[in-house]
Tab-separated table of C-alpha atoms in Angstrom:
chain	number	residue	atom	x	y	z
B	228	UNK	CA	-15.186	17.471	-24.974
B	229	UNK	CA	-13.610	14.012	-23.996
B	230	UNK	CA	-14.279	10.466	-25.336
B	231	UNK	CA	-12.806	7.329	-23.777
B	232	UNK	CA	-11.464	4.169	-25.984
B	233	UNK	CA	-9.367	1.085	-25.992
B	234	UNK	CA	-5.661	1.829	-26.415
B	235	UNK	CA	-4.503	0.569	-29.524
B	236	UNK	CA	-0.923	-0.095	-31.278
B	237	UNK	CA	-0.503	3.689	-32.302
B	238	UNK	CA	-0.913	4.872	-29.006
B	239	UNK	CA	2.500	3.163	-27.927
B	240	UNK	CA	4.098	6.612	-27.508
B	241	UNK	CA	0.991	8.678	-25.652
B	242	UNK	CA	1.130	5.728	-23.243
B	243	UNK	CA	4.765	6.449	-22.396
B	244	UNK	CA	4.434	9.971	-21.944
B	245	UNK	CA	1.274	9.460	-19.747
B	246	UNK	CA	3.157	6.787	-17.976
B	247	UNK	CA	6.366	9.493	-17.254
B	248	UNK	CA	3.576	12.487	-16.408
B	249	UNK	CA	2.195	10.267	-13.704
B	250	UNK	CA	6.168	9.143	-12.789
B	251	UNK	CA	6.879	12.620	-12.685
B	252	UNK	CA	3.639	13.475	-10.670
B	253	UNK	CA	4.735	10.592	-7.878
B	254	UNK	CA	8.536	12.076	-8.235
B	255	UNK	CA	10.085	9.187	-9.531
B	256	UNK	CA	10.421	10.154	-13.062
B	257	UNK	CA	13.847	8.362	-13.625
B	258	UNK	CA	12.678	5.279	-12.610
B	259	UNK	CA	10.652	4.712	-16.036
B	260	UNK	CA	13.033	2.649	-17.956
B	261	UNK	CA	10.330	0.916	-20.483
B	262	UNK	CA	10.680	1.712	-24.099
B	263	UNK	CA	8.276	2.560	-26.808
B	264	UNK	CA	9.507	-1.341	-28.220
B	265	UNK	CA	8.971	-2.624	-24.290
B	266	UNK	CA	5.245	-1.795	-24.058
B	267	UNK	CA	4.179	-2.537	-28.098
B	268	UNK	CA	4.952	-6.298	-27.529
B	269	UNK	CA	3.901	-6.011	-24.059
B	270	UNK	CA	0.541	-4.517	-24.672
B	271	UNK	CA	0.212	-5.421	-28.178
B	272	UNK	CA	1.799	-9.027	-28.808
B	273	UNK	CA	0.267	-12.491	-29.102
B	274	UNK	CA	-0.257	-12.339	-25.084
B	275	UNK	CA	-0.984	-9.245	-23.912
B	276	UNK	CA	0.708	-7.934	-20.219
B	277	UNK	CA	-1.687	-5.138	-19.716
B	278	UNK	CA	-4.686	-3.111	-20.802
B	279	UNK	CA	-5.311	0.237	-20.927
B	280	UNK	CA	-7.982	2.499	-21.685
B	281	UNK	CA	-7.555	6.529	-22.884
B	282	UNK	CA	-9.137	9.690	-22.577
B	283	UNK	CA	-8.724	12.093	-25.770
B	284	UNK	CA	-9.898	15.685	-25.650
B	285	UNK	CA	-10.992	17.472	-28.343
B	286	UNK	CA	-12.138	21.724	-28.901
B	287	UNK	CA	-15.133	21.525	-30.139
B	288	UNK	CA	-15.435	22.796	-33.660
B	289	UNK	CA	-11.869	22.023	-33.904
B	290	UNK	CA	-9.914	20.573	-36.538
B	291	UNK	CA	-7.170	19.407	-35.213
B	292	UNK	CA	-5.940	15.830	-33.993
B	293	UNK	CA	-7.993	14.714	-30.407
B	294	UNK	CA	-4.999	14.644	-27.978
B	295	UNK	CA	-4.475	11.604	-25.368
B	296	UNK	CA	-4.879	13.349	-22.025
B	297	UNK	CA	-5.786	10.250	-19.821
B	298	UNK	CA	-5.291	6.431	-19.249
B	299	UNK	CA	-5.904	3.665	-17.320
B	300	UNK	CA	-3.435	0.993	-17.187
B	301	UNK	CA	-5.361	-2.659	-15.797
B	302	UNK	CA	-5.074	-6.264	-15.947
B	303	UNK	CA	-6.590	-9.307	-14.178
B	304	UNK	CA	-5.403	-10.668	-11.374
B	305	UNK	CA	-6.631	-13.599	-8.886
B	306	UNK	CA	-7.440	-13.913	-5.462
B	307	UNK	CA	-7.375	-17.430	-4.205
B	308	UNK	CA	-10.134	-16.690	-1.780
B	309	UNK	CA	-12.630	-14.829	-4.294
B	310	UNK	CA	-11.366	-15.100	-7.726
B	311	UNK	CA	-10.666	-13.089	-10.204
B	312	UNK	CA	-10.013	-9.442	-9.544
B	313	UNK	CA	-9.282	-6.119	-12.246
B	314	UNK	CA	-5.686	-4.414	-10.863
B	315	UNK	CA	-5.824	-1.071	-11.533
B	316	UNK	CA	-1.763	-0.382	-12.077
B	317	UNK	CA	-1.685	2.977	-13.922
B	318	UNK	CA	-4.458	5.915	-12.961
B	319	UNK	CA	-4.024	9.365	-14.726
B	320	UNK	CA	-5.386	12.570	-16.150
B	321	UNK	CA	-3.420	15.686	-17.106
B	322	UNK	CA	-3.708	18.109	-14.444
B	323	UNK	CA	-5.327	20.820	-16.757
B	324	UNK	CA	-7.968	18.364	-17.461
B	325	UNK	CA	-8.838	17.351	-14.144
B	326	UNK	CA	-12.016	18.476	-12.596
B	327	UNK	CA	-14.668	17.649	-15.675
B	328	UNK	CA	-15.710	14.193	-14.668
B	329	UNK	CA	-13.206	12.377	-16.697
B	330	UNK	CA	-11.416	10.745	-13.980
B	331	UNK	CA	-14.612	9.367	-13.187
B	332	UNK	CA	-15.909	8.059	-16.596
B	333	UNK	CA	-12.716	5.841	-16.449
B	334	UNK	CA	-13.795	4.531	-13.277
B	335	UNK	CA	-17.368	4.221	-14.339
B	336	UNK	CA	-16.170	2.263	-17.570
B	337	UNK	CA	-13.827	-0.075	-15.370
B	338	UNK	CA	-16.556	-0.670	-12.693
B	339	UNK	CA	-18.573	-1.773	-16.075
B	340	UNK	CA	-15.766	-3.921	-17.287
B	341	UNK	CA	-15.396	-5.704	-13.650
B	342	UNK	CA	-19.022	-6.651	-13.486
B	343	UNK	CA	-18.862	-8.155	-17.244
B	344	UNK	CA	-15.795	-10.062	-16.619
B	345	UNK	CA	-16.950	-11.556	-13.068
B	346	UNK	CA	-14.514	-9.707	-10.770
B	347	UNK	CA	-15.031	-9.486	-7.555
B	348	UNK	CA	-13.466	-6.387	-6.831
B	349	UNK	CA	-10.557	-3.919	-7.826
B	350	UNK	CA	-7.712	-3.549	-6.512
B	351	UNK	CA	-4.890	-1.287	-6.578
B	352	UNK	CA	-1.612	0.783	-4.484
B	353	UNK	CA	-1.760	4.194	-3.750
B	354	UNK	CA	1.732	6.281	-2.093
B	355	UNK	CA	0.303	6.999	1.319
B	356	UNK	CA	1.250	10.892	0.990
B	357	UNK	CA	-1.298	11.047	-1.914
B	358	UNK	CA	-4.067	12.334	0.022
B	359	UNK	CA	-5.873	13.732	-3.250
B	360	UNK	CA	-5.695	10.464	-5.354
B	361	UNK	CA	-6.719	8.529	-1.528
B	362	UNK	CA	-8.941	10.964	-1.324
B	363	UNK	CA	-10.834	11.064	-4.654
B	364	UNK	CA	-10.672	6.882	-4.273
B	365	UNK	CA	-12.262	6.499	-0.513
B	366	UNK	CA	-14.968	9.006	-1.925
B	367	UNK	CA	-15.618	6.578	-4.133
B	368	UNK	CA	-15.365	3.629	-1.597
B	369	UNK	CA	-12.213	2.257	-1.528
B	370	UNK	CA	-10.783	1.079	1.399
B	371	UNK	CA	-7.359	1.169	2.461
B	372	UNK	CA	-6.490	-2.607	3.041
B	373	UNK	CA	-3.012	-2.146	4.333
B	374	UNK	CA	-4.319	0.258	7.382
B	375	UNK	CA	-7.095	-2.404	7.735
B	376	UNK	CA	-5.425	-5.583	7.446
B	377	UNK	CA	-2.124	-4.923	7.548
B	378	UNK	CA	-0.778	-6.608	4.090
B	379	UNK	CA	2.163	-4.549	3.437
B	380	UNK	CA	4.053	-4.859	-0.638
B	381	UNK	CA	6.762	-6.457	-0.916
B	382	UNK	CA	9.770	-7.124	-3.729
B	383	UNK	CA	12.287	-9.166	-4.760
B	384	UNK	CA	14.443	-7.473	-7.155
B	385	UNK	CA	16.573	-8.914	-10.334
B	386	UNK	CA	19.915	-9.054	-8.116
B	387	UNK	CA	17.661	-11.405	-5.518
B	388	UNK	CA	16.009	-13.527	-8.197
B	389	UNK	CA	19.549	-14.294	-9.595
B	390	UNK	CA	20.816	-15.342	-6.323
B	391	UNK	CA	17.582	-17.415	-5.662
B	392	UNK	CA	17.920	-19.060	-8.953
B	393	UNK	CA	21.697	-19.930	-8.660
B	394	UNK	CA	21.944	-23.579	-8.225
B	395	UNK	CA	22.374	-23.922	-4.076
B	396	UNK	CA	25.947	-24.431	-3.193
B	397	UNK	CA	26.673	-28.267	-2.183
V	146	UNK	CA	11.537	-36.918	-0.074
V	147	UNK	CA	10.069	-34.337	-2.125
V	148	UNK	CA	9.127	-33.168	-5.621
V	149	UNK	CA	7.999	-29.960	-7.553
V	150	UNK	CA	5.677	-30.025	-10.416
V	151	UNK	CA	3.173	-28.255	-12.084
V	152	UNK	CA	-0.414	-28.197	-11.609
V	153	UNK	CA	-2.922	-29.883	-13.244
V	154	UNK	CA	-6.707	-30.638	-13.507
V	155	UNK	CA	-6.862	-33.167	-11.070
V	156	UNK	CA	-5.254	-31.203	-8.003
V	157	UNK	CA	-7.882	-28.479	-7.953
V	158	UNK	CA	-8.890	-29.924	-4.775
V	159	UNK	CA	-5.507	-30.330	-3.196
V	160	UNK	CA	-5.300	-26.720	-4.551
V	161	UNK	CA	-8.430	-25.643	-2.418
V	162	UNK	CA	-7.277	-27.500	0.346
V	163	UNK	CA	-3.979	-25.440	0.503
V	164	UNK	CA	-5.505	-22.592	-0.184
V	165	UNK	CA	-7.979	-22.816	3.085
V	166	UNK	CA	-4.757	-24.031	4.957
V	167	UNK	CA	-2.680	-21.018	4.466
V	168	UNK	CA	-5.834	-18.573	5.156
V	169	UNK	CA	-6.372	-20.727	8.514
V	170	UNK	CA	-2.952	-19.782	9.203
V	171	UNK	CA	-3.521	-16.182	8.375
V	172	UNK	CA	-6.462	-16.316	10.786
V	173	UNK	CA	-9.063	-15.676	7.944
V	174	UNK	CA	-10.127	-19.166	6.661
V	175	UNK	CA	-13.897	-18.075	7.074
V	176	UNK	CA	-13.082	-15.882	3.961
V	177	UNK	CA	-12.062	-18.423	1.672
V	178	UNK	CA	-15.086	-18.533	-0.932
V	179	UNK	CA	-14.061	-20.031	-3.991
V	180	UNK	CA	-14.850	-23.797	-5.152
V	181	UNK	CA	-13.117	-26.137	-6.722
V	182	UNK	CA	-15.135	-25.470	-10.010
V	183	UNK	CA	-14.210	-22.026	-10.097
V	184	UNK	CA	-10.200	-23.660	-9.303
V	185	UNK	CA	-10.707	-25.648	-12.032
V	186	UNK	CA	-12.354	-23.342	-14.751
V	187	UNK	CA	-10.050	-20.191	-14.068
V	188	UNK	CA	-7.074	-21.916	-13.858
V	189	UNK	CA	-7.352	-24.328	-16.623
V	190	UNK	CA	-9.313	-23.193	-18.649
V	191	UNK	CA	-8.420	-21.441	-22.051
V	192	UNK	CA	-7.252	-18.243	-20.322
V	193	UNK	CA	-5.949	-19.322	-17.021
V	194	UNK	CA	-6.317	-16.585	-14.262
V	195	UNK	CA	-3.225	-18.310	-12.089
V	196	UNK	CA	-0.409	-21.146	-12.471
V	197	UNK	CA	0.631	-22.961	-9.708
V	198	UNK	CA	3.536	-24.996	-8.971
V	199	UNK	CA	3.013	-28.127	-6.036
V	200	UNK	CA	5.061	-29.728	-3.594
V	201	UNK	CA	4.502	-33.306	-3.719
V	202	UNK	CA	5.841	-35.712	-0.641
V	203	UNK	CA	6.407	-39.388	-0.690
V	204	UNK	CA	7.654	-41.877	1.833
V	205	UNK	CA	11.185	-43.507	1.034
V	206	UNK	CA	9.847	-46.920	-0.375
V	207	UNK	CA	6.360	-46.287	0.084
V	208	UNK	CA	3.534	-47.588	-2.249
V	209	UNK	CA	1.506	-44.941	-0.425
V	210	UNK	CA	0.085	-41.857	-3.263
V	211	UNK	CA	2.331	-38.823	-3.057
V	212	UNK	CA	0.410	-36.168	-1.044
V	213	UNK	CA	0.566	-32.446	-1.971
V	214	UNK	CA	1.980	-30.659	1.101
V	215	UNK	CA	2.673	-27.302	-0.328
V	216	UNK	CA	2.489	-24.952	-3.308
V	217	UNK	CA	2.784	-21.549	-5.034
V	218	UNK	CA	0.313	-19.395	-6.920
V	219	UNK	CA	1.583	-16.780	-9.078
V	220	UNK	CA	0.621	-15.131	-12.275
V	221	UNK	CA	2.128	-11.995	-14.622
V	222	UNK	CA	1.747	-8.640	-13.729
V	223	UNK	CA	3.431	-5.774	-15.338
V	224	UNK	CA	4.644	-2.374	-13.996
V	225	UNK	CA	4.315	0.791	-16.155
V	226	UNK	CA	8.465	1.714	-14.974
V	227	UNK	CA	10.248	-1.606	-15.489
V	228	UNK	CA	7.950	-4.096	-17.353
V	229	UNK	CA	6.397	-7.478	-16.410
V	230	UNK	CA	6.518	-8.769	-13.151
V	231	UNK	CA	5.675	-12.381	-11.453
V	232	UNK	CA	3.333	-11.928	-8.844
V	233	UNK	CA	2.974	-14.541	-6.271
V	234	UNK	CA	-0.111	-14.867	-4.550
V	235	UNK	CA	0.180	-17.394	-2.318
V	236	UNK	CA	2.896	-19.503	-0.798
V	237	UNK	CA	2.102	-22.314	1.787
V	238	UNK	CA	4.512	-25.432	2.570
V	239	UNK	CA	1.968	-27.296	5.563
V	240	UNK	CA	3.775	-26.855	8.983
V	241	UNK	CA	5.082	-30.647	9.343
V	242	UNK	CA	6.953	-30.337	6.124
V	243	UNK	CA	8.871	-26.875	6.924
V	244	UNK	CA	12.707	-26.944	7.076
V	245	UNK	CA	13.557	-29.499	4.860
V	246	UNK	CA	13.673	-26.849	2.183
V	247	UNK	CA	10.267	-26.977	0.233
V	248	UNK	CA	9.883	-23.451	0.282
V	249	UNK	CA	13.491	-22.428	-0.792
V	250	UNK	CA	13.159	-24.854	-3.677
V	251	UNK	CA	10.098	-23.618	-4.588
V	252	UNK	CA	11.297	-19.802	-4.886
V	253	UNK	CA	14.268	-21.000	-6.792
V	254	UNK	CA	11.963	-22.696	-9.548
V	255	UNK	CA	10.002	-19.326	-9.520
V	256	UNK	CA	13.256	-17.132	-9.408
V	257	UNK	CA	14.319	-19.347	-12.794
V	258	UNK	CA	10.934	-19.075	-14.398
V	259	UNK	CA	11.300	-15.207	-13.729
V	260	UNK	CA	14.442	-14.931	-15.297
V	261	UNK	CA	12.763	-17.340	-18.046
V	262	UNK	CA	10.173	-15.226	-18.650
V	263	UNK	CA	12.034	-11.813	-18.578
V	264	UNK	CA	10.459	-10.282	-15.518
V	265	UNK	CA	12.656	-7.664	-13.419
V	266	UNK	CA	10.690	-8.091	-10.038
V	267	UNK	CA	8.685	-10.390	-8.164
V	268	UNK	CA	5.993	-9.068	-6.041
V	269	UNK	CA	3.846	-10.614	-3.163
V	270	UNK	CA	1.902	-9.215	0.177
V	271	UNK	CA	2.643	-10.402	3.689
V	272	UNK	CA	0.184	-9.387	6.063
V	273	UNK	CA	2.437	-7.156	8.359
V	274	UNK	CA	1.798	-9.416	11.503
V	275	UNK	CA	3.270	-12.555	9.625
V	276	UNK	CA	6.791	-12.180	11.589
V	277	UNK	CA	8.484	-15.470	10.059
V	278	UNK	CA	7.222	-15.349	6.548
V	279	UNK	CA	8.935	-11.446	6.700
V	280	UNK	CA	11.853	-13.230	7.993
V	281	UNK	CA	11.981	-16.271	5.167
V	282	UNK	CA	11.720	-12.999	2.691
V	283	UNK	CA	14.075	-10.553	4.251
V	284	UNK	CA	16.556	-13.455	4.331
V	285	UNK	CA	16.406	-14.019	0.685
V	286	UNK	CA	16.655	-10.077	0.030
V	287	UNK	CA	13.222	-9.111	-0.116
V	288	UNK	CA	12.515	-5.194	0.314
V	289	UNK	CA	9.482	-3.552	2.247
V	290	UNK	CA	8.025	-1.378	-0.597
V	291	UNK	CA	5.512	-0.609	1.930
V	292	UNK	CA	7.910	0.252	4.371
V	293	UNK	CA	10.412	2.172	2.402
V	294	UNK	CA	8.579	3.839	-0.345
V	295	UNK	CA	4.979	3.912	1.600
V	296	UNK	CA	2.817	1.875	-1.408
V	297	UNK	CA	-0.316	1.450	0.342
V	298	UNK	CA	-3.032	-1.432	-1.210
V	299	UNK	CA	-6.355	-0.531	-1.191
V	300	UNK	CA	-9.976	-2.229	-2.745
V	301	UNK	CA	-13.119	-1.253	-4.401
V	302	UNK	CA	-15.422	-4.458	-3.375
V	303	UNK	CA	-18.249	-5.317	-5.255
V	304	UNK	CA	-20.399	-3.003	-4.054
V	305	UNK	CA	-18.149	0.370	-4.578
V	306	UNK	CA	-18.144	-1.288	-8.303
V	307	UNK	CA	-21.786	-1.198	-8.778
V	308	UNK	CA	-22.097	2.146	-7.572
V	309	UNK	CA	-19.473	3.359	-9.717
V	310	UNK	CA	-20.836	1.509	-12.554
V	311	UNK	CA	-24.257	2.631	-11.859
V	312	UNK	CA	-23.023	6.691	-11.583
């Protein structure tokens, strides 16, 4: 049986591996380059970067330690036409637990968490080859806001910001 | 001539004003429902939702008030590969003021708070239609995450939420 809670310090390293599973899942493992260190003062410091919730599993009648199998990764963001809004960033359940409704409790627990906190809605990005994931979400009612309305991600990466932030040549 | 500066208190409404501005210019200023009490109590309150920086204009020897003719609205994010990330969620100089270089100064005070603040990326949207704001980006190195690795951004509005809540 599963029970969802609030990530806490000692669940620095599960996150990481749950964060490389889902990497790995996308196929862009090597792109992961946060540490252990990276997301404890992240998550964990005087201002906190992100939020996650997990999903341990335990046999019943078992003894030994519940093991993470399932996070959520969220913060708050803002939308200057409706407020505040919960970003889902992170989604994931080990594929041998998939299929028992816990995918959904996280959802269920987030939807709670957005109406308590006032947001107006969730958002989040999905790779547009992941027809299961768009699949389980649009079941849900999600809509796909790039197809709709055409807002399309963009990035400016370190080597840009360092150029931007060069004083301008006279 | 011009002058950045951060927001405060008393330019919530010059904040709402921009912010109905840019979404007139995006075609969608009927979906602008925030007030200037909601401004004012997420962003300065005692945890702000968003910062903003402003772009203040004054007439050469002018006793005239400075008037706020652009700004940026941005906030932390943080990516589960590389760390946190500045977001910006808005960017709007108003049309009269564009070339003198309002905008490019403003993403150079963002590019230093960035690098301030130890974030590896900034993210934004453009609505794919937006031909010149792609341009202003793609100029300044900008990549097409949507475009090149197919990130597509979708929404659960508020009534998805209940129902999910409700299941």
């Amino acid at each position: 049986m599963f029970k969802l809670r609030k990530a806490e310090p000692r669940d620095v390293p599960d996150i990481l591996r749950l964060i490389k599973e889902l990497a790995k899942y996308e196929e862009m493992e090597d792109r992961v380059l946060l540490t252990e260190k990276d997301l404890l003062e992240d998550g964990f410091g005087e201002h906190p970067f992100y939020q996650c919730i997990l999903a341990e599993w335990q046999e019943e009648q078992s003894n030994e330690e519940p093991k993470v199998i399932g996070f959520a990764m969220y913060y708050f963001t803002y939308d200057p036409w409706t407020g505040k809004l919960l970003y889902l960033e992170d989604f994931f359940v080990v594929e041998e637990f998939r299929g028992k409704g816990i995918g959904s409790e996280i959802l269920k627990l987030l939807s709670h968490l957005a109406m308590k906190t006032r947001c107006g809605s969730m958002h989040f990005i999905v790779a547009e080859d992941n027809r299961s994931s768009i699949e389980f979400y649009k079941r849900r009612g999600a809509e796909d806001l790039s197809k709709e309305e055409g807002w399309r991600l963009f990035r400016f990466d370190k080597d840009s910001i360092l150029k931007m932030a060069a004083p301008a040549e006279e």
